[in-house]
Tab-separated table of C-alpha atoms in Angstrom:
chain	number	residue	atom	x	y	z
A	14	UNK	CA	-48.364	25.623	26.622
A	15	UNK	CA	-47.109	28.973	25.484
A	16	UNK	CA	-45.485	31.066	28.210
A	17	UNK	CA	-49.043	34.229	28.152
A	18	UNK	CA	-51.727	31.784	28.348
A	19	UNK	CA	-49.930	30.265	31.794
A	20	UNK	CA	-49.409	33.674	33.174
A	21	UNK	CA	-52.808	34.817	32.305
A	22	UNK	CA	-53.877	31.321	33.945
A	23	UNK	CA	-51.937	31.632	37.065
A	24	UNK	CA	-53.459	36.103	37.218
A	25	UNK	CA	-56.719	34.302	36.812
A	26	UNK	CA	-56.690	31.585	39.453
A	27	UNK	CA	-54.695	33.796	41.747
A	28	UNK	CA	-57.837	36.623	41.440
A	29	UNK	CA	-60.241	33.721	42.263
A	30	UNK	CA	-58.210	32.843	45.070
A	31	UNK	CA	-58.365	35.832	46.439
A	32	UNK	CA	-61.708	36.686	46.503
A	33	UNK	CA	-62.646	33.274	48.090
A	34	UNK	CA	-60.081	34.535	50.698
A	35	UNK	CA	-61.952	37.784	51.323
A	36	UNK	CA	-65.039	35.924	51.661
A	37	UNK	CA	-63.655	33.284	54.432
A	38	UNK	CA	-62.080	36.322	56.394
A	39	UNK	CA	-65.309	37.933	56.426
A	40	UNK	CA	-67.024	34.788	57.597
A	41	UNK	CA	-65.057	33.107	60.502
A	42	UNK	CA	-65.840	28.620	60.164
A	43	UNK	CA	-67.376	28.539	63.765
A	44	UNK	CA	-71.063	30.446	64.150
A	45	UNK	CA	-70.724	30.528	59.855
A	46	UNK	CA	-71.173	27.167	59.023
A	47	UNK	CA	-73.957	27.630	55.964
A	48	UNK	CA	-72.014	30.338	54.190
A	49	UNK	CA	-68.932	28.079	54.775
A	50	UNK	CA	-70.458	25.143	52.877
A	51	UNK	CA	-72.170	27.301	50.171
A	52	UNK	CA	-68.443	28.559	49.284
A	53	UNK	CA	-67.143	25.503	49.543
A	54	UNK	CA	-69.518	23.002	47.979
A	55	UNK	CA	-70.865	24.882	45.129
A	56	UNK	CA	-67.170	26.134	43.981
A	57	UNK	CA	-66.234	24.281	40.092
A	58	UNK	CA	-62.895	24.052	41.831
A	59	UNK	CA	-61.164	21.862	44.252
A	60	UNK	CA	-60.639	23.859	47.665
A	61	UNK	CA	-58.792	22.659	49.915
A	62	UNK	CA	-57.996	24.457	53.925
A	63	UNK	CA	-54.417	23.450	55.267
A	64	UNK	CA	-52.741	23.520	58.364
A	65	UNK	CA	-49.239	24.835	56.902
A	66	UNK	CA	-47.226	24.046	60.130
A	67	UNK	CA	-47.972	19.677	59.776
A	68	UNK	CA	-49.419	20.297	56.342
A	69	UNK	CA	-52.290	18.469	57.908
A	70	UNK	CA	-55.954	18.679	55.468
A	71	UNK	CA	-58.304	20.573	57.340
A	72	UNK	CA	-61.201	20.717	54.922
A	73	UNK	CA	-61.607	19.770	51.817
A	74	UNK	CA	-65.021	20.665	49.163
A	75	UNK	CA	-66.837	17.689	47.060
A	76	UNK	CA	-65.130	18.789	44.004
A	77	UNK	CA	-61.700	18.207	45.847
A	78	UNK	CA	-62.829	14.611	46.695
A	79	UNK	CA	-64.244	13.670	43.199
A	80	UNK	CA	-60.921	15.150	42.007
A	81	UNK	CA	-58.768	12.990	43.989
A	82	UNK	CA	-60.790	10.113	44.564
A	83	UNK	CA	-61.116	10.001	48.121
A	84	UNK	CA	-63.909	10.153	49.879
A	85	UNK	CA	-64.020	13.290	52.645
A	86	UNK	CA	-62.891	11.937	55.350
A	87	UNK	CA	-60.244	9.530	54.081
A	88	UNK	CA	-59.382	13.051	52.690
A	89	UNK	CA	-58.866	14.195	56.161
A	90	UNK	CA	-56.892	11.286	57.380
A	91	UNK	CA	-54.109	12.629	55.008
A	92	UNK	CA	-51.211	14.827	54.929
A	93	UNK	CA	-50.557	16.968	52.125
A	94	UNK	CA	-47.262	14.987	51.591
A	95	UNK	CA	-49.225	11.922	50.414
A	96	UNK	CA	-50.729	13.334	47.468
A	97	UNK	CA	-47.218	14.742	46.135
A	98	UNK	CA	-45.573	11.648	47.336
A	99	UNK	CA	-43.704	11.552	44.340
A	100	UNK	CA	-41.888	15.122	44.636
A	101	UNK	CA	-41.557	16.389	47.910
A	102	UNK	CA	-38.808	18.683	47.312
A	103	UNK	CA	-40.867	20.378	44.938
A	104	UNK	CA	-44.006	20.689	47.260
A	105	UNK	CA	-41.366	21.400	50.563
A	106	UNK	CA	-40.070	24.633	47.830
A	107	UNK	CA	-43.671	25.997	46.913
A	108	UNK	CA	-44.904	25.759	50.871
A	109	UNK	CA	-41.822	28.047	51.545
A	110	UNK	CA	-42.726	30.317	48.768
A	111	UNK	CA	-46.373	30.718	50.096
A	112	UNK	CA	-45.350	30.943	54.044
A	113	UNK	CA	-42.319	33.937	52.673
A	114	UNK	CA	-44.458	35.987	50.342
A	115	UNK	CA	-47.949	34.984	51.781
A	116	UNK	CA	-49.311	33.907	48.863
A	117	UNK	CA	-48.563	31.567	45.225
A	118	UNK	CA	-48.913	29.488	42.373
A	119	UNK	CA	-47.171	27.487	40.276
A	120	UNK	CA	-48.374	24.449	37.666
A	121	UNK	CA	-45.134	22.687	37.761
A	122	UNK	CA	-47.169	20.364	40.461
A	123	UNK	CA	-48.800	16.829	40.097
A	124	UNK	CA	-50.937	15.187	42.489
A	125	UNK	CA	-51.488	11.224	42.483
A	126	UNK	CA	-55.042	9.672	43.094
A	127	UNK	CA	-56.460	7.703	45.153
A	128	UNK	CA	-56.488	4.753	41.944
A	129	UNK	CA	-52.287	5.861	41.533
A	130	UNK	CA	-53.370	8.181	38.511
A	131	UNK	CA	-51.126	11.470	38.408
A	132	UNK	CA	-52.793	14.771	37.346
A	133	UNK	CA	-51.483	17.749	36.125
A	134	UNK	CA	-52.296	20.495	38.635
A	135	UNK	CA	-52.794	24.037	38.644
A	136	UNK	CA	-52.099	25.549	42.342
A	137	UNK	CA	-52.947	29.029	43.794
A	138	UNK	CA	-52.402	28.628	47.937
A	139	UNK	CA	-52.513	31.892	50.115
A	140	UNK	CA	-52.549	32.589	53.637
A	141	UNK	CA	-55.194	33.437	55.429
A	142	UNK	CA	-56.583	33.486	58.768
A	143	UNK	CA	-59.375	31.806	60.286
A	144	UNK	CA	-60.457	31.819	64.527
A	145	UNK	CA	-57.139	33.150	65.654
A	146	UNK	CA	-55.001	30.306	63.476
A	147	UNK	CA	-52.847	30.670	60.394
A	148	UNK	CA	-54.321	28.171	57.455
A	149	UNK	CA	-53.196	27.557	53.906
A	150	UNK	CA	-56.373	28.234	51.265
A	151	UNK	CA	-55.579	26.272	48.027
A	152	UNK	CA	-57.432	26.379	44.979
A	153	UNK	CA	-56.697	23.561	42.793
A	154	UNK	CA	-57.119	23.061	38.658
A	155	UNK	CA	-57.523	19.867	36.959
A	156	UNK	CA	-54.962	21.016	34.219
A	157	UNK	CA	-55.125	17.317	32.656
A	158	UNK	CA	-58.747	17.968	32.526
A	159	UNK	CA	-58.307	21.301	31.098
A	160	UNK	CA	-55.938	20.121	28.289
A	161	UNK	CA	-58.770	17.502	27.806
A	162	UNK	CA	-61.683	19.077	26.996
A	163	UNK	CA	-59.635	21.559	25.265
A	164	UNK	CA	-58.828	19.096	22.958
A	165	UNK	CA	-62.153	17.996	22.413
A	166	UNK	CA	-62.882	21.285	21.756
A	167	UNK	CA	-60.929	21.501	19.024
A	168	UNK	CA	-61.078	18.964	17.899
A	169	UNK	CA	-64.879	19.299	17.028
A	170	UNK	CA	-64.241	23.109	16.043
A	171	UNK	CA	-61.928	20.878	13.331
A	172	UNK	CA	-65.221	18.981	13.054
A	173	UNK	CA	-67.404	21.372	12.218
A	174	UNK	CA	-64.924	22.855	9.386
A	175	UNK	CA	-65.104	19.530	8.191
A	176	UNK	CA	-68.900	19.714	6.973
A	177	UNK	CA	-68.933	23.054	5.975
A	178	UNK	CA	-65.835	23.492	3.858
A	179	UNK	CA	-63.492	21.837	0.925
A	180	UNK	CA	-60.218	22.715	3.059
A	181	UNK	CA	-60.975	20.102	6.099
A	182	UNK	CA	-62.623	17.212	3.438
A	183	UNK	CA	-59.140	14.525	4.119
A	184	UNK	CA	-57.875	14.449	0.734
A	185	UNK	CA	-54.519	13.305	-0.133
A	186	UNK	CA	-55.238	11.044	-3.374
A	187	UNK	CA	-54.616	13.068	-6.230
A	188	UNK	CA	-58.262	11.743	-8.165
A	189	UNK	CA	-60.413	12.910	-4.811
A	190	UNK	CA	-58.266	16.565	-4.944
A	191	UNK	CA	-59.308	16.845	-8.372
A	192	UNK	CA	-62.813	16.174	-7.346
A	193	UNK	CA	-62.396	19.246	-4.651
A	194	UNK	CA	-60.755	21.385	-7.096
A	195	UNK	CA	-63.926	20.770	-9.850
A	196	UNK	CA	-66.013	21.676	-6.547
A	197	UNK	CA	-64.508	24.223	-5.818
A	198	UNK	CA	-64.992	25.802	-9.518
A	199	UNK	CA	-68.758	25.166	-9.584
A	200	UNK	CA	-69.433	25.854	-5.757
A	201	UNK	CA	-69.544	30.000	-6.450
A	202	UNK	CA	-71.817	29.645	-9.503
A	203	UNK	CA	-75.953	28.278	-9.447
A	204	UNK	CA	-75.332	26.067	-11.552
A	205	UNK	CA	-77.060	22.524	-10.947
A	206	UNK	CA	-74.746	19.736	-9.618
A	207	UNK	CA	-75.128	15.836	-10.092
A	208	UNK	CA	-72.925	13.922	-7.498
A	209	UNK	CA	-72.498	10.810	-8.574
A	210	UNK	CA	-70.417	7.725	-6.222
A	211	UNK	CA	-70.657	4.267	-4.370
A	212	UNK	CA	-72.796	4.668	-1.182
A	213	UNK	CA	-70.683	6.005	1.903
A	214	UNK	CA	-67.849	8.101	-0.661
A	215	UNK	CA	-68.774	11.235	0.793
A	216	UNK	CA	-71.468	12.697	-1.867
A	217	UNK	CA	-73.668	14.806	0.606
A	218	UNK	CA	-70.272	16.063	2.259
A	219	UNK	CA	-69.223	17.328	-1.069
A	220	UNK	CA	-72.798	18.669	-1.751
A	221	UNK	CA	-73.114	20.695	1.623
A	222	UNK	CA	-68.892	22.021	1.596
A	223	UNK	CA	-70.518	22.876	-2.403
A	224	UNK	CA	-73.442	24.769	-0.415
A	225	UNK	CA	-71.076	26.459	2.538
A	226	UNK	CA	-68.559	27.623	-0.462
A	227	UNK	CA	-71.668	29.726	-2.487
A	228	UNK	CA	-73.608	33.173	-2.803
A	229	UNK	CA	-76.270	30.571	-0.921
A	230	UNK	CA	-73.915	30.384	2.367
A	231	UNK	CA	-76.404	32.146	4.233
A	232	UNK	CA	-79.705	30.146	3.545
A	233	UNK	CA	-80.688	26.781	3.400
A	234	UNK	CA	-79.638	23.793	2.775
A	235	UNK	CA	-82.592	21.073	2.411
A	236	UNK	CA	-81.315	17.369	2.650
A	237	UNK	CA	-84.454	15.237	0.657
A	238	UNK	CA	-83.955	11.734	0.672
A	239	UNK	CA	-85.971	10.172	-2.284
A	240	UNK	CA	-85.431	6.915	-1.599
A	241	UNK	CA	-87.588	7.267	2.077
A	242	UNK	CA	-90.516	9.373	0.250
A	243	UNK	CA	-93.684	6.957	-0.539
A	244	UNK	CA	-94.433	7.780	-3.873
A	245	UNK	CA	-98.076	8.695	-3.365
A	246	UNK	CA	-96.162	11.708	-1.190
A	247	UNK	CA	-93.838	12.785	-3.375
A	248	UNK	CA	-95.604	15.691	-4.713
A	249	UNK	CA	-96.120	16.902	-1.112
A	250	UNK	CA	-93.129	16.407	-0.453
A	251	UNK	CA	-91.620	18.413	-3.393
A	252	UNK	CA	-94.097	21.536	-3.693
A	253	UNK	CA	-96.732	21.450	-0.433
A	254	UNK	CA	-99.766	21.048	0.166
A	255	UNK	CA	-103.017	23.035	1.480
A	256	UNK	CA	-105.761	22.203	3.658
A	257	UNK	CA	-108.290	19.421	2.530
A	258	UNK	CA	-105.904	18.890	-0.558
A	259	UNK	CA	-106.207	14.884	0.605
A	260	UNK	CA	-107.197	13.213	3.711
A	261	UNK	CA	-105.044	13.314	6.666
A	262	UNK	CA	-104.228	17.440	5.207
A	263	UNK	CA	-105.471	19.476	8.226
A	264	UNK	CA	-103.772	22.220	7.458
A	265	UNK	CA	-101.163	24.244	5.097
A	266	UNK	CA	-98.012	22.788	4.417
A	267	UNK	CA	-94.938	24.269	2.684
A	268	UNK	CA	-92.953	21.683	0.462
A	269	UNK	CA	-88.988	21.546	0.197
A	270	UNK	CA	-88.298	23.871	-2.382
A	271	UNK	CA	-90.200	26.380	-0.617
A	272	UNK	CA	-88.071	26.095	2.525
A	273	UNK	CA	-85.172	26.141	0.333
A	274	UNK	CA	-86.159	28.908	-1.166
A	275	UNK	CA	-83.057	31.566	-2.116
A	276	UNK	CA	-80.989	28.527	-1.189
A	277	UNK	CA	-79.902	24.706	-2.344
A	278	UNK	CA	-82.340	21.485	-2.863
A	279	UNK	CA	-80.050	18.745	-1.959
A	280	UNK	CA	-82.203	15.871	-3.756
A	281	UNK	CA	-80.038	12.450	-2.306
A	282	UNK	CA	-80.990	9.390	-4.538
A	283	UNK	CA	-82.720	11.555	-7.085
A	284	UNK	CA	-82.837	8.255	-8.882
A	285	UNK	CA	-85.859	7.206	-6.571
A	286	UNK	CA	-87.842	9.992	-7.661
A	287	UNK	CA	-90.836	8.029	-9.660
A	288	UNK	CA	-91.490	9.336	-13.481
A	289	UNK	CA	-95.101	10.323	-12.624
A	290	UNK	CA	-92.997	13.144	-10.449
A	291	UNK	CA	-89.954	13.617	-13.336
A	292	UNK	CA	-91.941	15.542	-15.319
A	293	UNK	CA	-93.582	17.852	-12.785
A	294	UNK	CA	-90.133	19.063	-10.954
A	295	UNK	CA	-88.683	19.371	-14.555
A	296	UNK	CA	-91.305	21.828	-14.879
A	297	UNK	CA	-90.071	23.313	-11.669
A	298	UNK	CA	-86.584	23.910	-12.508
A	299	UNK	CA	-87.182	25.191	-15.740
A	300	UNK	CA	-89.796	27.648	-14.313
A	301	UNK	CA	-89.087	28.352	-10.902
A	302	UNK	CA	-92.495	28.305	-10.120
A	303	UNK	CA	-94.109	25.604	-8.265
A	304	UNK	CA	-97.875	25.225	-7.292
A	305	UNK	CA	-98.875	23.435	-3.840
A	306	UNK	CA	-100.943	20.240	-3.612
A	307	UNK	CA	-105.197	21.265	-4.189
A	308	UNK	CA	-104.071	24.812	-4.996
A	309	UNK	CA	-104.077	26.844	-8.009
A	310	UNK	CA	-102.111	29.563	-6.856
A	311	UNK	CA	-97.996	29.381	-8.258
A	312	UNK	CA	-95.312	30.466	-6.395
A	313	UNK	CA	-92.082	31.460	-7.397
A	314	UNK	CA	-89.041	29.772	-6.188
A	315	UNK	CA	-85.097	30.302	-6.210
A	316	UNK	CA	-83.779	27.385	-5.276
A	317	UNK	CA	-80.042	25.815	-6.509
A	318	UNK	CA	-80.630	21.857	-6.936
A	319	UNK	CA	-77.899	19.435	-6.173
A	320	UNK	CA	-78.396	16.164	-6.774
A	321	UNK	CA	-76.779	12.473	-5.923
A	322	UNK	CA	-77.150	8.876	-6.861
A	323	UNK	CA	-75.028	6.141	-6.796
A	324	UNK	CA	-77.234	4.827	-9.726
A	325	UNK	CA	-75.843	5.217	-13.425
A	326	UNK	CA	-78.310	7.612	-14.627
A	327	UNK	CA	-77.274	7.207	-18.124
A	328	UNK	CA	-78.307	3.179	-17.595
A	329	UNK	CA	-81.805	4.450	-16.298
A	330	UNK	CA	-82.194	6.768	-18.802
A	331	UNK	CA	-81.705	4.000	-21.847
A	332	UNK	CA	-84.022	1.545	-19.598
A	333	UNK	CA	-86.647	4.365	-19.875
A	334	UNK	CA	-86.605	4.849	-15.659
A	335	UNK	CA	-85.439	8.249	-15.963
A	336	UNK	CA	-85.803	11.147	-18.329
A	337	UNK	CA	-83.155	12.447	-20.198
A	338	UNK	CA	-84.398	16.538	-20.427
A	339	UNK	CA	-84.492	15.868	-16.384
A	340	UNK	CA	-81.149	13.905	-16.481
A	341	UNK	CA	-79.344	17.135	-18.799
A	342	UNK	CA	-81.291	19.321	-16.550
A	343	UNK	CA	-79.723	18.223	-13.299
A	344	UNK	CA	-76.529	17.123	-14.296
A	345	UNK	CA	-74.822	20.440	-15.733
A	346	UNK	CA	-72.086	20.503	-14.005
A	347	UNK	CA	-71.237	16.748	-13.099
A	348	UNK	CA	-68.610	15.604	-10.510
A	349	UNK	CA	-68.514	11.480	-9.742
A	350	UNK	CA	-66.935	10.692	-6.676
A	351	UNK	CA	-64.233	7.978	-6.799
A	352	UNK	CA	-64.674	4.775	-4.013
A	353	UNK	CA	-62.317	4.406	-1.401
A	354	UNK	CA	-60.309	0.891	-3.161
A	355	UNK	CA	-59.334	3.928	-5.772
A	356	UNK	CA	-58.304	6.409	-3.005
A	357	UNK	CA	-56.230	4.270	-0.684
A	358	UNK	CA	-53.677	7.184	0.008
A	359	UNK	CA	-56.395	8.709	1.921
A	360	UNK	CA	-57.129	5.952	4.002
A	361	UNK	CA	-54.273	6.266	7.030
A	362	UNK	CA	-55.635	10.210	7.700
A	363	UNK	CA	-59.509	8.946	7.753
A	364	UNK	CA	-58.203	5.781	9.899
A	365	UNK	CA	-57.097	8.384	12.222
A	366	UNK	CA	-59.445	11.169	12.128
A	367	UNK	CA	-62.037	8.814	13.135
A	368	UNK	CA	-59.615	6.780	15.506
A	369	UNK	CA	-59.194	10.514	17.421
A	370	UNK	CA	-63.215	11.248	16.869
A	371	UNK	CA	-64.580	8.053	18.423
A	372	UNK	CA	-61.970	8.366	21.316
A	373	UNK	CA	-63.065	11.640	22.360
A	374	UNK	CA	-66.549	10.796	21.914
A	375	UNK	CA	-66.289	7.083	23.943
A	376	UNK	CA	-63.367	9.103	26.554
A	377	UNK	CA	-60.496	6.227	26.031
A	378	UNK	CA	-57.144	6.585	25.738
A	379	UNK	CA	-56.078	7.092	21.413
A	380	UNK	CA	-54.692	3.963	20.359
A	381	UNK	CA	-51.834	3.858	18.275
A	382	UNK	CA	-52.043	2.899	13.964
A	383	UNK	CA	-49.065	0.918	13.017
A	384	UNK	CA	-47.979	0.911	9.180
A	385	UNK	CA	-48.865	-2.828	9.160
A	386	UNK	CA	-52.197	-2.270	10.521
A	387	UNK	CA	-52.494	0.846	7.602
A	388	UNK	CA	-51.453	-1.567	4.863
A	389	UNK	CA	-53.532	-4.168	6.051
A	390	UNK	CA	-56.597	-1.789	5.604
A	391	UNK	CA	-55.471	-0.936	1.956
A	392	UNK	CA	-54.885	-3.843	0.985
A	393	UNK	CA	-59.046	-4.281	1.829
A	394	UNK	CA	-61.620	-3.528	-1.223
A	395	UNK	CA	-63.888	-1.448	1.529
A	396	UNK	CA	-67.528	-2.146	-0.611
A	397	UNK	CA	-69.081	0.170	1.436
A	398	UNK	CA	-66.727	3.138	1.016
A	399	UNK	CA	-65.676	6.004	3.846
A	400	UNK	CA	-68.836	5.143	5.635
A	401	UNK	CA	-67.684	0.847	6.375
A	402	UNK	CA	-64.205	2.487	7.322
A	403	UNK	CA	-65.891	4.935	10.368
A	404	UNK	CA	-68.104	2.142	11.719
A	405	UNK	CA	-65.046	-0.356	11.490
A	406	UNK	CA	-63.510	2.148	12.945
A	407	UNK	CA	-66.460	2.617	15.909
A	408	UNK	CA	-66.356	-0.804	16.781
A	409	UNK	CA	-62.693	-1.139	16.970
A	410	UNK	CA	-62.338	1.730	19.558
A	411	UNK	CA	-66.222	0.113	21.401
A	412	UNK	CA	-63.753	-3.044	22.020
A	413	UNK	CA	-60.914	-1.558	22.879
A	414	UNK	CA	-59.760	-1.689	26.651
A	415	UNK	CA	-58.034	1.178	26.756
A	416	UNK	CA	-55.079	-0.722	28.162
A	417	UNK	CA	-53.126	-1.929	24.751
A	418	UNK	CA	-51.002	0.800	22.508
A	419	UNK	CA	-53.073	-0.212	19.479
A	420	UNK	CA	-56.251	-1.431	18.265
A	421	UNK	CA	-57.088	-5.081	17.361
A	422	UNK	CA	-58.266	-4.821	13.757
A	423	UNK	CA	-58.681	-8.753	13.527
A	424	UNK	CA	-61.968	-8.372	15.737
A	425	UNK	CA	-63.310	-5.976	13.344
A	426	UNK	CA	-61.772	-5.913	9.999
A	427	UNK	CA	-61.807	-10.366	9.012
A	428	UNK	CA	-65.739	-10.432	9.945
A	429	UNK	CA	-66.338	-7.220	7.214
A	430	UNK	CA	-63.615	-9.595	4.836
A	431	UNK	CA	-65.757	-12.524	5.596
A	432	UNK	CA	-69.263	-10.725	4.460
A	433	UNK	CA	-67.786	-9.611	1.083
A	434	UNK	CA	-64.934	-12.252	0.873
A	435	UNK	CA	-62.155	-10.042	0.250
A	436	UNK	CA	-63.514	-9.234	-3.141
A	437	UNK	CA	-63.094	-6.048	-5.155
A	438	UNK	CA	-66.855	-5.715	-6.130
A	439	UNK	CA	-67.051	-7.060	-9.827
A	440	UNK	CA	-64.306	-9.342	-9.658
A	441	UNK	CA	-65.463	-13.153	-10.544
A	442	UNK	CA	-63.428	-15.498	-8.152
A	443	UNK	CA	-65.369	-18.358	-9.931
A	444	UNK	CA	-62.479	-18.588	-12.382
A	445	UNK	CA	-59.051	-19.915	-12.405
A	446	UNK	CA	-56.738	-17.493	-9.656
A	447	UNK	CA	-54.044	-15.846	-11.044
A	448	UNK	CA	-50.337	-15.594	-9.842
A	449	UNK	CA	-50.368	-12.133	-8.157
A	450	UNK	CA	-54.139	-13.410	-7.296
A	451	UNK	CA	-52.359	-16.359	-4.846
A	452	UNK	CA	-49.369	-13.825	-3.635
A	453	UNK	CA	-51.681	-11.805	-2.748
A	454	UNK	CA	-54.326	-13.709	-0.761
A	455	UNK	CA	-50.712	-15.245	1.398
A	456	UNK	CA	-49.415	-12.067	1.904
A	457	UNK	CA	-53.372	-10.955	3.303
A	458	UNK	CA	-53.062	-14.672	5.599
A	459	UNK	CA	-49.212	-13.622	6.922
A	460	UNK	CA	-50.766	-9.897	8.046
A	461	UNK	CA	-53.990	-11.239	9.846
A	462	UNK	CA	-51.612	-14.022	11.208
A	463	UNK	CA	-49.142	-11.583	12.545
A	464	UNK	CA	-52.278	-8.782	13.899
A	465	UNK	CA	-53.951	-12.081	16.028
A	466	UNK	CA	-50.504	-12.606	17.475
A	467	UNK	CA	-49.995	-9.491	17.812
A	468	UNK	CA	-46.716	-9.079	16.215
A	469	UNK	CA	-45.135	-12.511	17.974
A	470	UNK	CA	-43.446	-14.333	15.053
A	471	UNK	CA	-41.873	-17.277	17.842
A	472	UNK	CA	-43.257	-18.881	20.417
A	473	UNK	CA	-46.263	-21.192	20.773
A	474	UNK	CA	-48.618	-18.464	20.706
A	475	UNK	CA	-46.522	-16.802	17.362
A	476	UNK	CA	-48.078	-16.165	13.711
A	477	UNK	CA	-45.737	-19.233	12.664
A	478	UNK	CA	-47.119	-21.459	14.860
A	479	UNK	CA	-50.524	-20.838	13.583
A	480	UNK	CA	-49.480	-20.678	9.994
A	481	UNK	CA	-47.769	-24.168	10.452
A	482	UNK	CA	-44.733	-23.429	9.495
A	483	UNK	CA	-41.247	-22.682	10.983
A	484	UNK	CA	-40.263	-18.917	12.468
A	485	UNK	CA	-37.150	-18.757	9.405
A	486	UNK	CA	-39.389	-19.292	6.733
A	487	UNK	CA	-42.017	-16.794	8.069
A	488	UNK	CA	-39.636	-14.336	8.358
A	489	UNK	CA	-38.171	-15.047	5.310
A	490	UNK	CA	-41.453	-14.660	3.318
A	491	UNK	CA	-41.939	-11.231	5.685
A	492	UNK	CA	-39.313	-9.798	3.987
A	493	UNK	CA	-39.858	-10.466	1.267
A	494	UNK	CA	-43.538	-9.386	0.949
A	495	UNK	CA	-41.855	-6.558	2.798
A	496	UNK	CA	-43.346	-6.414	6.603
A	497	UNK	CA	-42.434	-5.796	9.489
């Protein structure tokens, strides 16, 4: 933490302590129990009242008890030194400073909880007099918790930016950087955009980034999942309806186009729109006017369309399932997102990002991700793309106990591999395996056994034993495959 922030924090905590001290001095313990308890129990910080000569705890509030894990009665039986048994010299110097100057503060101390965990604390103390007795009033802030909350706030802020701007979208691969460059070019315009790509590649994220970088950023971006709308309700969802237009229309209702006026309408899974509605949609895109179901009035709307689909729309046009003129109207500026298997350079950063998010959300320590694990992730074809990678680390973090330094990916990755038989989409495994296929499979099997053995090669629980080969043979093959 920068020195200026530390000094500001110390000044702030000393001010709080002085205010509490003044309250205590105007409120003797005897005869003012109610006010005393109010000050203690409603404070957001841990407060201790200490007898300075014997360093004995006279009282402590509920925040202090919960922070250290002791009951109130347990704390009153402990000397202050028991909480700082590992740094008696530091504690003694600080106490001498307080006795000499009357007050002081430090953030160079740690204290031990009942469970044995060390907490970094920020401590301010002041000498005061209660009932003709000199006491030490101490205000303690948990710096460990402050830093965790600060980090959580930082990550949440980054996550917010991740939803809004190009700069925070994780992309190290050249092909995805090229996608973002195209998105940057089209964002300031009003051109309709068609984003294509497999499920889970981040089409909505790119669409939102385009909207936020456009001139419409202060207006609505309305998302319509075209795959979830019943065919008979498409027209009402898009254009709205008036009361009595059909059974169940008990009041006037705005459609998505009106809600998105002056903003952006994101048509997710646009290939699912029925042919009967496609002509009406085309007319709205051409004329900029809508007509609610059951009404003869027209409404002028100014809407930018960003559409997305995992279908091959050109093939759908050839099959007669999608209007050619609507396709041309939507794909003024087409953007195709590459699948995750074609951008392996992004897997490392994406994986660490998902680990960090899950660790904060689940309040668990952040585990390490080893290079062999990253290589194994890169070998997997990821048919579910980035969404599958995110779900994998969500499962892994739920199973993670927090005791090991790394995640056990064997418990989650092989299951995903079994579902897809570790095959790249479109690959015909009924054909004969090539020599390169065999080498890749051998490497994958060795990697998985090493993970199951937690990196052990030798011994009864080692990977060599599980593979049924000599440890020296396994080491030799690992060197040839450049595995650590």
